[in-house]
PDB file of C-alpha atoms in Angstrom:
ATOM      1  CA  MET A   1      32.306 -61.007 -51.052  1.00  0.00           C
ATOM      2  CA  ALA A   2      29.891 -58.444 -52.161  1.00  0.00           C
ATOM      3  CA  THR A   3      27.773 -59.255 -49.219  1.00  0.00           C
ATOM      4  CA  THR A   4      30.720 -58.912 -46.885  1.00  0.00           C
ATOM      5  CA  LYS A   5      31.515 -55.469 -48.303  1.00  0.00           C
ATOM      6  CA  ALA A   6      27.862 -54.517 -48.033  1.00  0.00           C
ATOM      7  CA  LYS A   7      27.763 -55.677 -44.429  1.00  0.00           C
ATOM      8  CA  ALA A   8      30.942 -53.747 -43.647  1.00  0.00           C
ATOM      9  CA  ALA A   9      29.535 -50.583 -45.256  1.00  0.00           C
ATOM     10  CA  GLN A  10      26.294 -50.987 -43.344  1.00  0.00           C
ATOM     11  CA  ALA A  11      28.183 -51.448 -40.064  1.00  0.00           C
ATOM     12  CA  ALA A  12      30.230 -48.308 -40.796  1.00  0.00           C
ATOM     13  CA  GLU A  13      27.038 -46.299 -41.414  1.00  0.00           C
ATOM     14  CA  GLU A  14      25.509 -47.547 -38.172  1.00  0.00           C
ATOM     15  CA  ALA A  15      28.650 -46.541 -36.302  1.00  0.00           C
ATOM     16  CA  GLN A  16      28.454 -43.036 -37.777  1.00  0.00           C
ATOM     17  CA  ALA A  17      24.694 -42.749 -37.139  1.00  0.00           C
ATOM     18  CA  PRO A  18      25.024 -42.575 -33.326  1.00  0.00           C
ATOM     19  CA  LYS A  19      27.764 -39.950 -33.682  1.00  0.00           C
ATOM     20  CA  LYS A  20      25.509 -37.876 -35.964  1.00  0.00           C
ATOM     21  CA  GLY A  21      22.585 -38.343 -33.546  1.00  0.00           C
ATOM     22  CA  LYS A  22      24.659 -37.190 -30.556  1.00  0.00           C
ATOM     23  CA  LYS A  23      25.880 -34.140 -32.439  1.00  0.00           C
ATOM     24  CA  ARG A  24      22.350 -33.315 -33.483  1.00  0.00           C
ATOM     25  CA  LEU A  25      21.045 -33.745 -29.938  1.00  0.00           C
ATOM     26  CA  VAL A  26      23.776 -31.519 -28.492  1.00  0.00           C
ATOM     27  CA  LEU A  27      23.106 -28.920 -31.188  1.00  0.00           C
ATOM     28  CA  ILE A  28      19.346 -28.941 -30.482  1.00  0.00           C
ATOM     29  CA  VAL A  29      19.887 -28.633 -26.726  1.00  0.00           C
ATOM     30  CA  LEU A  30      22.274 -25.704 -27.241  1.00  0.00           C
ATOM     31  CA  LEU A  31      19.821 -23.961 -29.563  1.00  0.00           C
ATOM     32  CA  VAL A  32      16.972 -24.414 -27.066  1.00  0.00           C
ATOM     33  CA  LEU A  33      19.117 -23.010 -24.239  1.00  0.00           C
ATOM     34  CA  ILE A  34      20.141 -20.016 -26.351  1.00  0.00           C
ATOM     35  CA  VAL A  35      16.532 -19.290 -27.315  1.00  0.00           C
ATOM     36  CA  LEU A  36      15.319 -19.616 -23.713  1.00  0.00           C
ATOM     37  CA  GLY A  37      18.161 -17.463 -22.401  1.00  0.00           C
ATOM     38  CA  GLY A  38      17.477 -14.814 -25.020  1.00  0.00           C
ATOM     39  CA  GLY A  39      13.765 -14.889 -24.235  1.00  0.00           C
ATOM     40  CA  GLY A  40      14.408 -14.524 -20.513  1.00  0.00           C
ATOM     41  CA  GLY A  41      16.806 -11.663 -21.100  1.00  0.00           C
ATOM     42  CA  ALA A  42      14.332  -9.944 -23.409  1.00  0.00           C
ATOM     43  CA  TYR A  43      11.594 -10.307 -20.778  1.00  0.00           C
ATOM     44  CA  GLU A  44      13.798  -8.811 -18.056  1.00  0.00           C
ATOM     45  CA  PHE A  45      14.859  -5.955 -20.298  1.00  0.00           C
ATOM     46  CA  LEU A  46      11.536  -5.134 -21.951  1.00  0.00           C
ATOM     47  CA  LEU A  47       8.624  -6.427 -19.903  1.00  0.00           C
ATOM     48  CA  ALA A  48       9.635  -6.928 -16.274  1.00  0.00           C
ATOM     49  CA  PRO A  49       8.762  -4.057 -13.922  1.00  0.00           C
ATOM     50  CA  HIS A  50      11.805  -2.003 -13.076  1.00  0.00           C
ATOM     51  CA  PRO A  51      12.529  -0.828  -9.509  1.00  0.00           C
ATOM     52  CA  ALA A  52      11.276   2.681 -10.245  1.00  0.00           C
ATOM     53  CA  THR A  53       7.921   1.372 -11.495  1.00  0.00           C
ATOM     54  CA  LYS A  54       7.319  -1.370  -8.940  1.00  0.00           C
ATOM     55  CA  ARG A  55       4.333  -0.787  -6.691  1.00  0.00           C
ATOM     56  CA  HIS A  56       4.844  -0.211  -3.012  1.00  0.00           C
ATOM     57  CA  HIS A  57       3.441  -3.260  -1.192  1.00  0.00           C
ATOM     58  CA  GLY A  58       4.050  -2.128   2.385  1.00  0.00           C
ATOM     59  CA  PRO A  59       1.796  -0.016   4.525  1.00  0.00           C
ATOM     60  CA  PRO A  60       0.473   3.091   2.845  1.00  0.00           C
ATOM     61  CA  LEU A  61       2.817   6.019   2.930  1.00  0.00           C
ATOM     62  CA  PRO A  62       1.696   8.560   5.493  1.00  0.00           C
ATOM     63  CA  GLY A  63       0.157  11.758   4.253  1.00  0.00           C
ATOM     64  CA  PRO A  64       0.516  15.207   5.743  1.00  0.00           C
ATOM     65  CA  THR A  65      -0.453  16.005   9.310  1.00  0.00           C
ATOM     66  CA  TYR A  66      -2.386  18.948  10.693  1.00  0.00           C
ATOM     67  CA  THR A  67      -2.023  20.093  14.301  1.00  0.00           C
ATOM     68  CA  PHE A  68      -5.516  20.901  15.514  1.00  0.00           C
ATOM     69  CA  PRO A  69      -5.667  23.850  17.927  1.00  0.00           C
ATOM     70  CA  GLN A  70      -6.263  23.146  21.613  1.00  0.00           C
ATOM     71  CA  LEU A  71      -9.899  22.366  22.340  1.00  0.00           C
ATOM     72  CA  THR A  72     -11.711  22.729  25.671  1.00  0.00           C
ATOM     73  CA  THR A  73     -15.388  21.816  25.822  1.00  0.00           C
ATOM     74  CA  ASN A  74     -18.093  20.524  28.157  1.00  0.00           C
ATOM     75  CA  LEU A  75     -19.052  16.891  28.259  1.00  0.00           C
ATOM     76  CA  ASP A  76     -22.634  15.611  28.480  1.00  0.00           C
ATOM     77  CA  ASP A  77     -22.414  15.104  32.263  1.00  0.00           C
ATOM     78  CA  GLY A  78     -20.998  18.538  33.136  1.00  0.00           C
ATOM     79  CA  HIS A  79     -17.300  17.595  33.196  1.00  0.00           C
ATOM     80  CA  ILE A  80     -14.862  19.156  30.750  1.00  0.00           C
ATOM     81  CA  VAL A  81     -12.332  17.800  28.296  1.00  0.00           C
ATOM     82  CA  GLN A  82      -9.233  19.676  27.211  1.00  0.00           C
ATOM     83  CA  LEU A  83      -7.203  18.182  24.384  1.00  0.00           C
ATOM     84  CA  GLN A  84      -4.780  18.717  21.586  1.00  0.00           C
ATOM     85  CA  MET A  85      -4.615  16.421  18.579  1.00  0.00           C
ATOM     86  CA  VAL A  86      -2.862  15.841  15.299  1.00  0.00           C
ATOM     87  CA  LEU A  87      -4.900  14.852  12.257  1.00  0.00           C
ATOM     88  CA  GLN A  88      -3.263  12.343   9.899  1.00  0.00           C
ATOM     89  CA  LEU A  89      -4.485  12.999   6.362  1.00  0.00           C
ATOM     90  CA  ALA A  90      -4.551  10.560   3.470  1.00  0.00           C
ATOM     91  CA  SER A  91      -1.509  10.353   1.227  1.00  0.00           C
ATOM     92  CA  GLY A  92      -1.708  12.959  -1.514  1.00  0.00           C
ATOM     93  CA  ASP A  93      -3.936  15.342   0.470  1.00  0.00           C
ATOM     94  CA  THR A  94      -2.930  18.810   1.576  1.00  0.00           C
ATOM     95  CA  THR A  95      -3.862  20.652   4.729  1.00  0.00           C
ATOM     96  CA  ALA A  96      -5.500  23.506   2.790  1.00  0.00           C
ATOM     97  CA  GLU A  97      -9.057  22.162   3.055  1.00  0.00           C
ATOM     98  CA  VAL A  98      -8.619  21.357   6.749  1.00  0.00           C
ATOM     99  CA  ALA A  99      -7.398  24.892   7.435  1.00  0.00           C
ATOM    100  CA  HIS A 100     -10.272  26.328   5.374  1.00  0.00           C
ATOM    101  CA  ASP A 101     -12.907  24.262   7.234  1.00  0.00           C
ATOM    102  CA  LEU A 102     -11.345  24.667  10.689  1.00  0.00           C
ATOM    103  CA  ASP A 103     -14.389  26.398  12.227  1.00  0.00           C
ATOM    104  CA  GLU A 104     -16.713  23.616  11.037  1.00  0.00           C
ATOM    105  CA  LEU A 105     -14.255  20.949  12.225  1.00  0.00           C
ATOM    106  CA  ASN A 106     -14.033  22.640  15.637  1.00  0.00           C
ATOM    107  CA  ASN A 107     -17.841  22.658  15.830  1.00  0.00           C
ATOM    108  CA  ALA A 108     -17.961  18.949  14.890  1.00  0.00           C
ATOM    109  CA  ALA A 109     -15.466  18.176  17.675  1.00  0.00           C
ATOM    110  CA  ILE A 110     -17.493  20.150  20.236  1.00  0.00           C
ATOM    111  CA  LEU A 111     -20.719  18.382  19.210  1.00  0.00           C
ATOM    112  CA  THR A 112     -19.025  14.971  19.281  1.00  0.00           C
ATOM    113  CA  PHE A 113     -17.550  15.454  22.761  1.00  0.00           C
ATOM    114  CA  GLY A 114     -20.826  17.045  23.948  1.00  0.00           C
ATOM    115  CA  GLN A 115     -22.474  13.633  23.533  1.00  0.00           C
ATOM    116  CA  MET A 116     -19.860  11.835  25.663  1.00  0.00           C
ATOM    117  CA  SER A 117     -19.430  11.577  29.417  1.00  0.00           C
ATOM    118  CA  TYR A 118     -16.509  11.562  31.820  1.00  0.00           C
ATOM    119  CA  GLY A 119     -16.999   7.841  32.428  1.00  0.00           C
ATOM    120  CA  GLN A 120     -16.827   7.085  28.708  1.00  0.00           C
ATOM    121  CA  LEU A 121     -13.609   9.044  28.123  1.00  0.00           C
ATOM    122  CA  LEU A 122     -11.695   7.931  31.199  1.00  0.00           C
ATOM    123  CA  PRO A 123     -10.674   4.438  29.963  1.00  0.00           C
ATOM    124  CA  THR A 124      -8.338   4.032  26.997  1.00  0.00           C
ATOM    125  CA  ALA A 125     -11.056   2.308  24.978  1.00  0.00           C
ATOM    126  CA  GLY A 126     -13.215   5.413  25.397  1.00  0.00           C
ATOM    127  CA  ARG A 127     -10.510   7.679  24.004  1.00  0.00           C
ATOM    128  CA  VAL A 128     -10.019   5.303  21.064  1.00  0.00           C
ATOM    129  CA  ALA A 129     -13.780   5.395  20.423  1.00  0.00           C
ATOM    130  CA  ALA A 130     -13.709   9.203  20.657  1.00  0.00           C
ATOM    131  CA  ALA A 131     -10.913   9.370  18.071  1.00  0.00           C
ATOM    132  CA  SER A 132     -12.917   7.117  15.759  1.00  0.00           C
ATOM    133  CA  ALA A 133     -16.058   9.227  16.212  1.00  0.00           C
ATOM    134  CA  LEU A 134     -14.085  12.417  15.551  1.00  0.00           C
ATOM    135  CA  GLU A 135     -12.553  10.892  12.424  1.00  0.00           C
ATOM    136  CA  GLY A 136     -16.037  10.149  11.056  1.00  0.00           C
ATOM    137  CA  ALA A 137     -17.338  13.616  11.974  1.00  0.00           C
ATOM    138  CA  PHE A 138     -14.326  15.342  10.425  1.00  0.00           C
ATOM    139  CA  ASN A 139     -14.575  13.328   7.206  1.00  0.00           C
ATOM    140  CA  HIS A 140     -18.276  14.217   6.980  1.00  0.00           C
ATOM    141  CA  VAL A 141     -17.408  17.928   7.218  1.00  0.00           C
ATOM    142  CA  LEU A 142     -14.539  17.642   4.722  1.00  0.00           C
ATOM    143  CA  ALA A 143     -16.691  15.708   2.226  1.00  0.00           C
ATOM    144  CA  SER A 144     -19.334  18.448   2.218  1.00  0.00           C
ATOM    145  CA  GLY A 145     -16.954  21.001   0.682  1.00  0.00           C
ATOM    146  CA  ALA A 146     -15.899  21.417  -2.925  1.00  0.00           C
ATOM    147  CA  PRO A 147     -13.710  18.669  -4.421  1.00  0.00           C
ATOM    148  CA  PRO A 148     -10.996  17.549  -4.046  1.00  0.00           C
ATOM    149  CA  HIS A 149     -11.804  16.330  -0.551  1.00  0.00           C
ATOM    150  CA  ASP A 150      -9.190  15.765   2.118  1.00  0.00           C
ATOM    151  CA  GLU A 151      -9.619  12.640   4.217  1.00  0.00           C
ATOM    152  CA  VAL A 152      -8.662  12.148   7.858  1.00  0.00           C
ATOM    153  CA  VAL A 153      -7.223   8.638   8.215  1.00  0.00           C
ATOM    154  CA  GLY A 154      -6.119   8.884  11.826  1.00  0.00           C
ATOM    155  CA  ILE A 155      -6.197  11.057  14.922  1.00  0.00           C
ATOM    156  CA  GLU A 156      -3.476  11.146  17.552  1.00  0.00           C
ATOM    157  CA  PHE A 157      -4.116  12.904  20.829  1.00  0.00           C
ATOM    158  CA  THR A 158      -1.061  14.838  21.999  1.00  0.00           C
ATOM    159  CA  SER A 159      -2.805  15.999  25.175  1.00  0.00           C
ATOM    160  CA  PHE A 160      -6.029  14.683  26.724  1.00  0.00           C
ATOM    161  CA  ILE A 161      -7.401  15.843  30.072  1.00  0.00           C
ATOM    162  CA  VAL A 162     -10.865  15.155  31.486  1.00  0.00           C
ATOM    163  CA  GLN A 163     -12.031  16.831  34.715  1.00  0.00           C
TER     164      GLN A 163
END
């Protein structure tokens, strides 16, 4: 009889053991979820970059523009070019240095176009090459002044006539 009671007690303990194990498992899973949720919330609140501090990943924001005065000059082969252009400056620059160095920039443009011919400037590719050459010449002039240096990042012709 004692063995029967012992067996019954042991069977009762084994029946309660799975219930205790399930409760423990559920409790552990809930605690893990709470800790992970709290950690994720803390990360979002404290460490994640906020919209105001996120970096801009698109194209660079355009800087100021400077409308260059009309320019008429001779080409290498005796023809002339008459043009107007807008200089696109780097973001954060001002037009103050460009306005200050306007005479030197005008001279750089005259020297640059003085090395080109009518045949070079007539096709679109020639005008694109001229804009690139002017950009380099202008940046050379602007870099020779006192810091901070403005930087020309693009040139758009608003009028371009070769005769």
